[in-house]
């Protein structure tokens, strides 16, 4: 049985139990005045029996109308006509049960109007009472079913939105990984042209990073400890190439197992190396400070900057990372300062306000 059908069965079963209890209570309360000579035990027994009998009329009526409403493919006029016909048959069945079973066999008396004259099987006043009893029940059933369907629709819409966000995040990561690989291979290419002795070490380090990108980064979340380890591997590659570079990396993490979406933090580091470090800068520097305290992440990156930035540099990394932050951490704060001689990024994430992780 599908989860939706299971949920529908449970809701409808609960509805009929509660409805039956309500009707028994109302009939039991009403019988105090209609049959004052009956003992309460007898009145309760009668109420339980007659309301159980009424359910034999009401349940088929309710689901027949629901079937017409949901499944029968007719124009509105024919649907209304068929619903009215079903309802008239239910009123007749209700009257038959009331007149020939309840009063004759359960109460052992003749049904009367106001206690004065006998009531026939078809009578305007008593037929109206049957109509009102059934219409009240139908209204409740349709109210419960429409509310249930709306809730199911909301859940489906929410699930579709979640799936759409997951697909978008997957595409963003797919854009980021080749972007990162392209930049690192450019570095290795430059070292290979110079026949640098460190080239094999850099390739080995790159292999470790790509293993992380392929396997670890495929997860929705990862521990911040593993994510920082990947950043350190990346910095190590860059240090081998840029001997003159002054890199300061400081971390203060009070909860290494705190989960974070992978490949977010490293993008800022990658941009710092790509756009802020050049062989022509003898005093190039990068400062990276990251702190996680009581569920709040503070991330600070500052790097030196060329006066003439690369003409072919793209902003795909920053655009993607902004979008990921919007999707995963709606209450984050990101401040980017593009100064003449340096570039500063300040990111703050409150993991307490994050429901998607």
PDB file of C-alpha atoms in Angstrom, residues 212 222-232 235 247-256 258-269 286-302 325 329 345-349 351:
ATOM      1  CA  UNK A 212      37.893  14.340  -2.259  1.00  0.00           C
ATOM      2  CA  UNK A 222      30.417  16.706   5.288  1.00  0.00           C
ATOM      3  CA  UNK A 223      32.229  17.420   8.537  1.00  0.00           C
ATOM      4  CA  UNK A 224      33.998  20.749   8.623  1.00  0.00           C
ATOM      5  CA  UNK A 225      37.143  18.901   9.696  1.00  0.00           C
ATOM      6  CA  UNK A 226      37.301  17.050   6.355  1.00  0.00           C
ATOM      7  CA  UNK A 227      36.468  20.190   4.425  1.00  0.00           C
ATOM      8  CA  UNK A 228      39.311  22.084   6.091  1.00  0.00           C
ATOM      9  CA  UNK A 229      41.696  19.225   5.379  1.00  0.00           C
ATOM     10  CA  UNK A 230      40.886  19.611   1.689  1.00  0.00           C
ATOM     11  CA  UNK A 231      41.599  23.352   1.927  1.00  0.00           C
ATOM     12  CA  UNK A 232      44.973  22.639   3.514  1.00  0.00           C
ATOM     13  CA  UNK A 235      47.115  25.487  -0.003  1.00  0.00           C
ATOM     14  CA  UNK A 247      50.232  32.383   3.602  1.00  0.00           C
ATOM     15  CA  UNK A 248      48.808  32.549   7.113  1.00  0.00           C
ATOM     16  CA  UNK A 249      46.169  29.976   7.956  1.00  0.00           C
ATOM     17  CA  UNK A 250      44.553  29.967  11.388  1.00  0.00           C
ATOM     18  CA  UNK A 251      41.699  27.815  12.602  1.00  0.00           C
ATOM     19  CA  UNK A 252      39.765  27.609  15.841  1.00  0.00           C
ATOM     20  CA  UNK A 253      37.110  24.892  15.643  1.00  0.00           C
ATOM     21  CA  UNK A 254      35.198  23.860  18.761  1.00  0.00           C
ATOM     22  CA  UNK A 255      33.155  21.175  16.958  1.00  0.00           C
ATOM     23  CA  UNK A 256      35.075  19.369  14.167  1.00  0.00           C
ATOM     24  CA  UNK A 258      29.839  20.146  12.520  1.00  0.00           C
ATOM     25  CA  UNK A 259      28.406  19.427   9.070  1.00  0.00           C
ATOM     26  CA  UNK A 260      28.703  21.834   6.167  1.00  0.00           C
ATOM     27  CA  UNK A 261      28.026  21.624   2.456  1.00  0.00           C
ATOM     28  CA  UNK A 262      31.309  20.657   0.737  1.00  0.00           C
ATOM     29  CA  UNK A 263      33.235  22.891  -1.674  1.00  0.00           C
ATOM     30  CA  UNK A 264      31.845  26.133  -0.306  1.00  0.00           C
ATOM     31  CA  UNK A 265      34.748  27.409   1.782  1.00  0.00           C
ATOM     32  CA  UNK A 266      37.489  26.393  -0.638  1.00  0.00           C
ATOM     33  CA  UNK A 267      36.097  28.580  -3.414  1.00  0.00           C
ATOM     34  CA  UNK A 268      37.108  31.741  -1.586  1.00  0.00           C
ATOM     35  CA  UNK A 269      40.603  30.342  -1.060  1.00  0.00           C
ATOM     36  CA  UNK A 286      46.967  35.542   1.854  1.00  0.00           C
ATOM     37  CA  UNK A 287      45.400  35.558   5.306  1.00  0.00           C
ATOM     38  CA  UNK A 288      42.821  32.915   6.186  1.00  0.00           C
ATOM     39  CA  UNK A 289      41.104  32.872   9.577  1.00  0.00           C
ATOM     40  CA  UNK A 290      38.290  30.447  10.299  1.00  0.00           C
ATOM     41  CA  UNK A 291      36.489  30.044  13.592  1.00  0.00           C
ATOM     42  CA  UNK A 292      33.592  27.861  14.622  1.00  0.00           C
ATOM     43  CA  UNK A 293      32.213  28.653  18.028  1.00  0.00           C
ATOM     44  CA  UNK A 294      28.840  27.603  19.467  1.00  0.00           C
ATOM     45  CA  UNK A 295      27.456  26.757  16.021  1.00  0.00           C
ATOM     46  CA  UNK A 296      28.498  30.047  14.408  1.00  0.00           C
ATOM     47  CA  UNK A 297      31.088  30.012  11.627  1.00  0.00           C
ATOM     48  CA  UNK A 298      33.222  33.111  11.018  1.00  0.00           C
ATOM     49  CA  UNK A 299      35.371  32.984   7.896  1.00  0.00           C
ATOM     50  CA  UNK A 300      37.825  35.732   6.941  1.00  0.00           C
ATOM     51  CA  UNK A 301      40.059  35.822   3.868  1.00  0.00           C
ATOM     52  CA  UNK A 302      42.301  38.690   2.852  1.00  0.00           C
ATOM     53  CA  UNK A 325      24.805  30.103   0.120  1.00  0.00           C
ATOM     54  CA  UNK A 329      22.056  29.094   4.335  1.00  0.00           C
ATOM     55  CA  UNK A 345      35.929  38.351   2.116  1.00  0.00           C
ATOM     56  CA  UNK A 346      33.988  37.939   5.362  1.00  0.00           C
ATOM     57  CA  UNK A 347      31.467  35.125   5.665  1.00  0.00           C
ATOM     58  CA  UNK A 348      29.305  34.279   8.646  1.00  0.00           C
ATOM     59  CA  UNK A 349      27.006  31.236   8.912  1.00  0.00           C
ATOM     60  CA  UNK A 351      24.173  26.739  11.765  1.00  0.00           C
TER      61      UNK A 351
END
